[in-house]
RNA sequence: CGGGGUGUAGCGCAGUUGGCAGCGCGCUGCGUUUGGGACGCAGAGGCCGGCGGUUCAAGUCCGCCCACCCCGACCA
């Protein structure tokens, strides 16, 4: 009965995570350390993430393009903080076609530099601005320690790179894309993220300011799930991205960049998953509804399959899979699709055909409580609504979990006590020293300083000096 | 790079004082099954991570390598 049980989340969250990914066939380990193969079911989730984001990028005026995988080493070196941040994790090609290369080529860890180079070439006038380009790409960062989806040597993402005439426009773009990510995370993935500012020590190498959408995973650790960066004029100056304004004055551009990666799939797994396996939010699920036909005899089979086809037609706008495998029992299939996180299952057997009804079973409500019989006539209307309800329920559950595990410690001792099982939302004076000390003591970092705090003040949780804003402190992936 | 662990069938593992290479799941075929992880019978599947050593004999003992996983430092 339970011989194929997953390790429970409570027992070992990390094992649970790895098992879910492999058994649900999202990804597998590649022959090279730290690399993963994204399997069709996992890639289908990524495709749904892509289309939801891509639509939002287009709606906000962006266009897609493709820049090269190889970047001359010298490009990386042009922005000081950038190369300092990335040099330890670069993959470098030194031989091509059997010849030692004149200049080593870096396999892109991110594309600010090569895109900056091209922008310098393309941008001449204020009339050319803004430039709003995104690319869907793979990048390589030679990480020490890797984990499927969360941190692999090679990963897939989108990276937006924009150039603007003024600092204000750059900042507006940075926050606009943070909004896009937030909207996507909340309304498509049902992941209740907190948008906020990164501290200076946590920001992107080369940025003036970085923003993040921060999410709480099922073990209460934090995951940076997407980032936007206001690059100021750092890259514009390093790559001479200049334009002539209306007054014929030569000025540097203001640039931004923003990215969301396959890591987000990890966020989805660890936000919604349970001891039965994956729980996919309906708007990202490759299969939204799985139909399991149940029958014994040939007559039952033909009646059941006829109804199944009818149901499929009624639900034509929904991503449906009919599990007509004959070599497995219904019980096996129920467990199998639950492991794979399909939001809604429809069971159709002889009893249902007789009643002109079907049994539905919600993935987000385990056991009998999530099951009910509904008439076939109401399916077309009800199923889309139920999928929305599942989305809302997943979002509400995850939000409650985060709130329940976020605390407001009275003092530093209390923070130290709770940080292994939750987040602390505390005043911070802004001193990098306090931040570093807290990290040293607790392994917790500032995940973000949330926007919209309004007028507030209190005392820094570490040093007790006056502070004007609160920050989330947590251990992170 | 430090600490820990593991390499034996597709996966998970066992293998005693050195003596024929095993178990469970999965896989293939046939039959019976099918409303919460079905069962029977018959099969297929191995350079025991690599190299070297000890021995009549090595999965097992010794040495050296390699790979991967987990925990740290680093990071989306």
XYZ file of C-alpha atoms (C1' of nucleotides) in Angstrom:
553
model
C 0.000 0.000 0.000
C 2.572 2.570 0.998
C 5.657 0.833 -0.253
C 6.269 3.596 -2.768
C 5.856 6.490 -0.355
C 8.015 9.525 -0.714
C 10.195 10.673 2.134
C 7.943 13.058 4.028
C 8.680 16.775 4.079
C 9.017 16.735 7.819
C 11.418 13.814 7.795
C 13.800 15.356 5.279
C 12.691 18.241 3.138
C 15.739 18.043 0.929
C 15.245 14.339 0.154
C 11.566 14.970 -0.443
C 12.456 17.679 -2.942
C 14.892 15.541 -4.908
C 12.567 12.552 -4.954
C 9.583 14.559 -6.164
C 11.561 15.992 -9.041
C 12.819 12.634 -10.194
C 9.672 10.631 -9.643
C 7.387 13.215 -11.199
C 9.853 13.206 -14.112
C 10.520 16.922 -14.048
C 14.273 16.581 -14.357
C 17.159 14.168 -14.056
C 20.845 14.439 -13.290
C 23.063 14.897 -16.327
C 26.385 13.074 -16.762
C 28.215 16.284 -15.876
C 28.307 17.342 -12.236
C 25.797 20.007 -11.369
C 23.999 19.874 -14.684
C 20.437 18.741 -15.153
C 18.294 17.403 -17.920
C 14.888 19.049 -17.931
C 12.467 16.316 -18.902
C 9.353 16.929 -21.003
C 6.995 17.339 -18.045
C 9.337 19.817 -16.366
C 9.929 21.675 -19.599
C 6.174 21.928 -20.152
C 5.950 23.839 -16.862
C 8.767 26.091 -18.050
C 6.936 26.686 -21.342
C 3.877 27.803 -19.401
C 6.044 30.110 -17.310
C 7.572 31.437 -20.503
C 4.292 32.190 -22.203
C 2.811 33.877 -19.121
C 5.899 36.075 -18.751
C 6.425 36.676 -22.443
C 2.885 37.990 -22.802
C 3.490 40.391 -19.919
C 6.807 41.543 -21.434
C 5.175 42.221 -24.794
C 2.266 43.988 -23.111
C 4.745 46.353 -21.465
C 6.442 47.172 -24.763
C 9.374 44.761 -24.805
C 10.628 42.729 -27.752
C 12.689 39.550 -27.901
C 16.103 39.046 -29.493
C 19.002 36.618 -29.185
C 22.581 37.460 -28.214
C 25.598 35.121 -28.413
C 26.580 32.474 -25.918
C 30.257 33.482 -26.043
C 31.517 36.735 -24.641
C 35.099 38.006 -24.989
C 36.782 37.866 -21.590
C 37.751 41.528 -21.850
C 34.072 42.535 -21.888
C 33.487 41.065 -18.440
C 36.480 43.000 -17.130
C 35.115 46.392 -18.142
C 32.803 46.757 -15.160
C 34.769 46.355 -11.957
C 32.108 45.052 -9.575
C 30.702 42.836 -12.264
C 33.921 40.932 -12.897
C 34.665 40.712 -9.177
C 31.285 39.174 -8.591
C 31.366 36.747 -11.461
C 34.991 35.739 -11.987
C 34.922 32.835 -9.506
C 32.113 31.153 -11.381
C 33.024 31.631 -15.028
C 33.367 28.844 -17.566
C 36.033 29.921 -20.029
C 36.745 28.561 -23.489
C 40.410 28.789 -24.426
C 40.562 26.445 -27.396
C 38.475 26.563 -30.546
C 38.853 24.281 -33.520
C 42.047 22.888 -32.052
C 43.715 26.304 -31.837
C 44.446 28.267 -28.698
C 42.249 31.353 -28.925
C 43.730 34.836 -29.145
C 41.346 35.894 -26.394
C 39.521 33.501 -24.058
C 35.762 33.400 -24.451
C 33.474 33.335 -21.475
C 30.342 31.251 -21.655
C 27.802 33.901 -20.647
C 26.926 33.931 -16.954
C 24.580 36.831 -17.793
C 24.588 39.182 -20.781
C 24.862 42.771 -19.554
C 28.294 43.114 -21.102
C 27.711 41.837 -24.603
C 24.337 43.520 -24.797
C 25.901 46.722 -23.480
C 28.447 46.492 -26.262
C 25.716 46.183 -28.871
C 23.618 48.939 -27.349
C 26.582 51.284 -27.625
C 26.577 50.552 -31.327
C 22.833 50.882 -31.807
C 21.978 53.859 -29.639
C 22.893 57.292 -31.047
C 19.972 59.565 -30.334
C 17.289 60.195 -27.754
C 14.973 59.040 -30.542
C 16.450 55.537 -30.202
C 15.365 55.342 -26.563
C 14.145 53.504 -24.704
C 15.512 50.179 -25.896
C 13.460 47.386 -24.347
C 14.845 43.948 -25.243
C 14.439 40.571 -23.615
C 16.073 37.293 -24.452
C 15.249 33.706 -23.523
C 18.538 31.940 -23.015
C 20.695 29.520 -21.121
C 23.582 30.739 -19.000
C 26.418 29.059 -17.128
C 27.728 29.743 -13.645
C 30.275 27.349 -12.163
C 28.634 26.945 -8.780
C 30.301 24.990 -5.986
C 27.217 23.275 -4.759
C 24.257 22.543 -6.955
C 20.656 21.468 -6.582
C 18.126 20.539 -9.232
C 16.379 23.686 -10.504
C 17.587 25.837 -7.600
C 21.216 26.052 -8.589
C 22.669 24.225 -11.557
C 25.780 24.975 -13.582
C 23.663 25.687 -16.599
C 20.197 27.112 -16.293
C 17.502 28.584 -18.476
C 16.065 32.034 -17.931
C 14.962 35.205 -19.513
C 17.029 38.328 -19.156
C 15.622 41.718 -19.994
C 18.015 44.539 -20.787
C 16.804 48.061 -21.218
C 18.367 51.464 -21.877
C 16.756 54.778 -20.998
C 17.360 58.502 -21.312
C 16.972 59.373 -17.656
C 17.591 57.941 -14.203
C 13.888 58.270 -13.457
C 12.917 56.165 -16.461
C 15.439 53.521 -15.473
C 14.013 53.367 -11.971
C 10.441 53.231 -13.268
C 11.373 50.330 -15.541
C 13.108 48.486 -12.685
C 10.017 48.727 -10.514
C 7.639 48.034 -13.391
C 9.321 44.719 -14.103
C 9.316 43.881 -10.411
C 5.551 44.402 -10.604
C 5.366 42.125 -13.635
C 7.207 39.391 -11.739
C 5.019 39.854 -8.690
C 1.861 39.695 -10.777
C 3.094 36.553 -12.490
C 4.150 34.842 -9.262
C 0.923 35.614 -7.429
C -1.655 35.353 -10.170
C -0.186 32.593 -12.308
C 1.951 30.481 -9.973
C 0.029 31.174 -6.745
C 3.367 31.909 -5.070
C 2.831 34.797 -2.624
C 6.085 36.700 -3.064
C 7.243 39.785 -1.258
C 8.659 42.410 -3.597
C 11.413 44.443 -2.086
C 14.841 46.005 -2.243
C 18.043 44.013 -1.771
C 20.629 45.306 0.670
C 23.872 46.565 -0.861
C 25.706 43.392 0.125
C 23.099 41.202 -1.531
C 22.655 43.172 -4.744
C 23.705 42.093 -8.247
C 27.370 42.628 -9.089
C 27.414 45.893 -11.008
C 23.964 47.169 -10.046
C 23.182 50.384 -8.201
C 20.170 48.712 -6.651
C 18.618 45.286 -6.960
C 15.053 44.317 -6.265
C 13.700 40.848 -5.640
C 10.548 38.869 -5.308
C 11.176 36.772 -2.244
C 9.206 33.628 -1.434
C 8.975 31.346 1.584
C 9.438 27.664 0.856
C 7.713 24.798 2.678
C 10.639 24.450 5.097
C 10.466 28.221 5.814
C 13.693 28.970 3.980
C 13.609 31.913 1.612
C 14.059 31.752 -2.127
C 14.927 34.699 -4.329
C 12.553 33.952 -7.167
C 13.211 36.768 -9.598
C 15.251 39.959 -9.636
C 15.319 43.342 -11.289
C 18.324 45.633 -11.280
C 18.722 49.330 -11.663
C 22.181 49.487 -13.227
C 22.379 53.275 -13.144
C 25.087 54.370 -15.564
C 27.567 51.692 -14.493
C 27.335 49.636 -17.651
C 26.599 52.632 -19.876
C 29.922 54.126 -18.805
C 31.796 50.835 -19.062
C 30.502 50.249 -22.607
C 30.019 53.820 -23.803
C 26.296 53.640 -24.276
C 25.678 57.285 -25.149
C 23.055 59.325 -26.925
C 22.532 62.897 -28.087
C 19.588 64.582 -26.406
C 17.320 67.299 -27.812
C 19.944 69.907 -26.938
C 22.662 68.077 -28.829
C 24.299 67.099 -25.573
C 26.104 63.727 -25.404
C 24.799 61.796 -22.409
C 25.206 58.338 -20.927
C 22.171 56.074 -20.872
C 20.606 54.581 -17.789
C 20.188 50.827 -18.016
C 18.333 48.042 -16.240
C 18.304 44.277 -16.325
C 15.927 41.707 -14.901
C 15.722 37.951 -14.866
C 13.668 34.979 -13.818
C 14.972 31.460 -14.239
C 14.108 27.773 -14.119
C 14.786 28.205 -10.412
C 11.188 29.359 -10.277
C 10.119 25.773 -10.912
C 11.882 24.938 -7.653
C 9.854 27.689 -5.989
C 6.624 26.167 -7.268
C 7.615 22.693 -6.065
C 8.612 23.841 -2.589
C 5.732 26.273 -2.122
C 2.845 23.974 -2.950
C 4.147 20.402 -2.752
C 3.006 17.993 -0.050
C 3.787 14.466 1.136
C 1.915 12.996 -1.836
C 4.232 14.853 -4.192
C 3.929 17.777 -6.511
C 0.993 20.176 -6.384
C 0.905 22.331 -9.484
C -0.947 25.622 -9.635
C -3.650 25.241 -12.319
C -2.408 28.063 -14.542
C 1.060 26.515 -14.824
C 0.097 22.849 -14.852
C 0.876 21.115 -18.160
C -2.094 18.861 -17.443
C -4.886 20.730 -15.668
C -7.356 17.878 -15.620
C -6.622 14.174 -15.862
C -9.460 11.810 -16.652
C -9.256 8.261 -15.330
C -11.808 5.979 -16.972
C -12.811 2.952 -14.891
C -14.414 -0.220 -16.226
C -14.413 -4.029 -16.057
C -16.309 -5.427 -18.987
C -16.269 -4.523 -22.659
C -19.745 -2.989 -22.443
C -18.664 -0.878 -19.502
C -15.590 0.164 -21.396
C -17.474 1.408 -24.424
C -20.004 3.298 -22.302
C -17.299 4.835 -20.129
C -15.089 5.778 -23.063
C -18.018 7.376 -24.837
C -18.704 9.560 -21.816
C -14.992 10.292 -21.483
C -14.839 11.593 -25.052
C -17.890 13.698 -24.422
C -16.349 15.220 -21.311
C -13.164 15.924 -23.214
C -15.112 17.847 -25.826
C -17.012 19.824 -23.202
C -13.708 20.929 -21.687
C -11.985 21.852 -24.925
C -10.358 24.992 -23.503
C -8.617 23.058 -20.768
C -5.378 21.079 -20.859
C -6.643 17.527 -20.480
C -5.058 14.119 -20.375
C -7.048 10.923 -20.650
C -5.242 8.127 -18.852
C -6.393 5.153 -20.877
C -3.517 2.879 -19.916
C -5.025 -0.570 -19.477
C -2.129 -2.148 -17.627
C -2.595 -0.083 -14.472
C -5.329 -0.105 -11.892
C -7.255 3.083 -11.090
C -5.692 3.169 -7.641
C -2.221 3.233 -9.132
C -3.212 6.027 -11.491
C -4.681 8.129 -8.682
C -1.428 8.013 -6.796
C 0.603 8.556 -9.930
C -1.226 11.731 -10.971
C -1.172 13.039 -7.442
C 2.595 12.590 -7.407
C 2.708 14.559 -10.647
C 0.647 17.351 -9.162
C -2.290 17.456 -11.584
C -4.715 19.956 -9.994
C -7.947 18.142 -10.792
C -8.808 14.521 -11.498
C -12.032 13.304 -13.049
C -13.018 9.683 -12.485
C -15.556 8.183 -14.851
C -16.922 4.709 -14.138
C -20.134 2.776 -14.833
C -21.846 4.276 -11.777
C -21.144 7.773 -13.047
C -22.273 7.049 -16.593
C -25.543 5.819 -15.145
C -26.053 9.050 -13.190
C -24.851 11.276 -16.056
C -22.207 12.524 -13.635
C -18.473 12.261 -12.881
C -16.391 12.151 -9.717
C -13.952 14.987 -9.332
C -11.031 14.998 -6.946
C -9.079 18.117 -6.036
C -5.318 17.835 -5.576
C -5.270 20.717 -3.133
C -7.727 19.006 -0.776
C -6.412 15.556 0.089
C -8.625 12.549 0.703
C -12.372 12.217 0.586
C -13.011 15.883 1.347
C -11.673 16.862 -2.037
C -13.958 14.470 -3.874
C -17.435 15.164 -5.138
C -19.829 14.051 -7.830
C -20.959 16.619 -10.334
C -23.324 16.309 -13.254
C -21.935 16.256 -16.742
C -24.238 19.068 -17.794
C -22.574 21.460 -15.375
C -18.976 20.492 -16.211
C -18.339 23.070 -18.871
C -19.277 25.785 -16.438
C -17.882 24.382 -13.218
C -14.457 23.040 -14.112
C -12.879 26.392 -15.043
C -14.298 27.830 -11.833
C -12.957 24.963 -9.771
C -9.497 25.448 -11.298
C -9.695 29.097 -10.243
C -10.761 28.027 -6.768
C -7.776 25.714 -6.560
C -5.509 28.579 -7.555
C -7.045 30.819 -4.900
C -6.814 28.114 -2.287
C -3.143 27.393 -3.027
C -2.346 31.091 -2.850
C -4.261 31.495 0.406
C -2.602 28.461 1.972
C 0.893 29.596 0.989
C 0.195 33.127 2.179
C -1.069 31.874 5.526
C 1.981 29.664 5.872
C 4.278 32.602 5.286
C 2.419 34.836 7.705
C 2.314 32.129 10.364
C 6.054 31.654 10.053
C 7.043 35.295 9.953
C 7.771 36.819 13.317
C 8.498 40.175 14.876
C 11.108 39.387 17.523
C 11.366 41.730 20.492
C 15.128 41.554 20.591
C 18.133 39.971 18.971
C 18.097 36.912 21.260
C 14.552 36.156 20.162
C 15.538 36.558 16.518
C 18.332 34.037 16.959
C 15.897 31.593 18.501
C 13.313 31.714 15.763
C 15.408 32.031 12.650
C 15.787 28.288 12.174
C 12.075 27.861 11.766
C 10.866 31.065 10.196
C 11.524 34.591 9.035
C 12.085 37.642 11.177
C 10.651 40.984 10.130
C 12.687 43.506 12.031
C 13.998 47.029 12.021
C 17.417 47.462 10.487
C 19.521 50.605 10.737
C 21.027 50.154 7.302
C 24.539 49.425 8.536
C 26.225 46.620 6.584
C 28.075 45.725 9.758
C 24.901 44.765 11.612
C 23.815 42.768 8.580
C 27.142 40.899 8.482
C 27.082 40.147 12.204
C 23.571 38.720 11.990
C 24.636 36.561 9.086
C 27.672 35.344 11.011
C 25.601 34.453 14.067
C 22.534 32.953 12.421
C 23.249 32.291 8.726
C 20.271 34.523 8.060
C 20.590 37.263 5.461
C 18.447 40.221 4.617
C 16.101 38.817 2.005
C 14.554 42.133 1.181
C 13.418 45.477 2.431
C 9.787 45.501 1.331
C 8.433 48.429 -0.596
C 5.559 50.556 0.672
C 6.527 50.600 4.345
C 5.374 54.170 4.696
C 6.605 56.399 7.533
C 7.930 54.161 10.231
C 10.713 54.053 12.727
C 12.086 51.866 15.458
C 15.314 50.417 16.733
C 17.734 48.217 14.805
C 17.313 44.619 15.933
C 21.080 44.222 16.211
C 22.623 47.491 17.401
C 19.574 49.266 18.805
C 20.240 52.497 16.909
C 17.300 54.210 15.310
C 16.069 52.653 12.104
C 13.644 53.869 9.493
C 12.751 50.599 7.806
C 12.099 46.958 8.436
C 13.703 44.060 6.606
C 13.018 40.350 6.303
C 15.784 38.208 7.757
C 15.875 34.526 6.835
C 18.012 31.629 5.876
C 17.909 31.217 2.132
C 18.518 28.775 -0.675
C 38.009 23.836 -1.370
C 37.005 21.553 3.870
C 33.808 17.669 6.391
C 30.681 13.282 5.749
C 28.776 9.401 2.613
C 28.037 6.193 -1.619
C 29.650 3.486 -6.118
C 27.114 -4.385 -7.271
C 20.943 -5.405 -13.041
C 16.952 0.453 -15.244
C 15.918 2.045 -9.725
C 16.520 0.837 -4.363
C 19.694 -2.361 -1.858
C 21.986 -7.286 0.406
C 26.362 -9.971 -0.210
C 29.048 -13.584 6.461
C 35.924 -15.939 8.182
C 38.074 -14.448 0.373
C 35.246 -19.984 -2.720
C 28.912 -20.553 -8.547
C 26.311 -12.928 -8.656
C 21.595 -12.247 -5.118
C 16.747 -9.787 -3.235
C 12.655 -6.135 -3.885
C 10.604 -2.861 -7.388
C 10.574 -1.961 -12.460
C 10.943 -4.243 -17.540
C 9.154 -8.314 -21.599
C 5.374 -12.285 -22.871
C 0.765 -14.916 -21.717
C -3.529 -15.225 -18.697
C -6.718 -13.440 -14.878
C -7.739 -8.403 -12.967
C -9.355 -2.861 -12.665
C -14.027 2.821 -7.889
C -7.169 4.337 -3.726
C -0.375 1.838 -5.322
C -3.710 -6.139 -8.385
C -2.103 -11.360 -9.004
C -0.120 -16.017 -11.202
C 3.265 -18.374 -14.451
C 7.364 -17.878 -17.775
C 11.498 -14.662 -19.200
C 15.274 -10.734 -20.265
C 18.833 -8.022 -17.860
C 25.996 -7.819 -14.591
C 33.593 -5.818 -17.037
C 30.521 -5.671 -8.875
C 33.225 2.804 -10.675
C 38.680 2.484 -12.771
C 43.852 0.998 -12.428
C 47.371 -1.726 -9.800
C 48.750 -5.227 -5.764
C 48.223 -9.724 -2.305
C 46.248 -14.821 -3.232
C 45.394 -21.262 -6.104
C 41.062 -17.944 -5.898
C 38.984 -10.865 -4.881
C 32.402 -7.806 -5.106
C 34.967 -9.067 -0.397
C 41.839 -7.694 1.715
C 45.684 -3.497 0.501
C 47.181 1.013 -2.386
C 46.194 4.874 -5.780
C 42.762 7.288 -8.788
C 37.777 8.762 -10.575
C 32.688 9.981 -10.178
C 28.360 11.313 -7.780
C 25.318 12.663 -3.443
C 24.745 15.232 1.346
C 26.554 19.202 4.952
C 29.551 23.974 5.041
C 32.228 28.523 2.579
C 29.998 31.054 -2.581
C 25.593 32.013 -5.397
C 19.728 33.204 -9.322
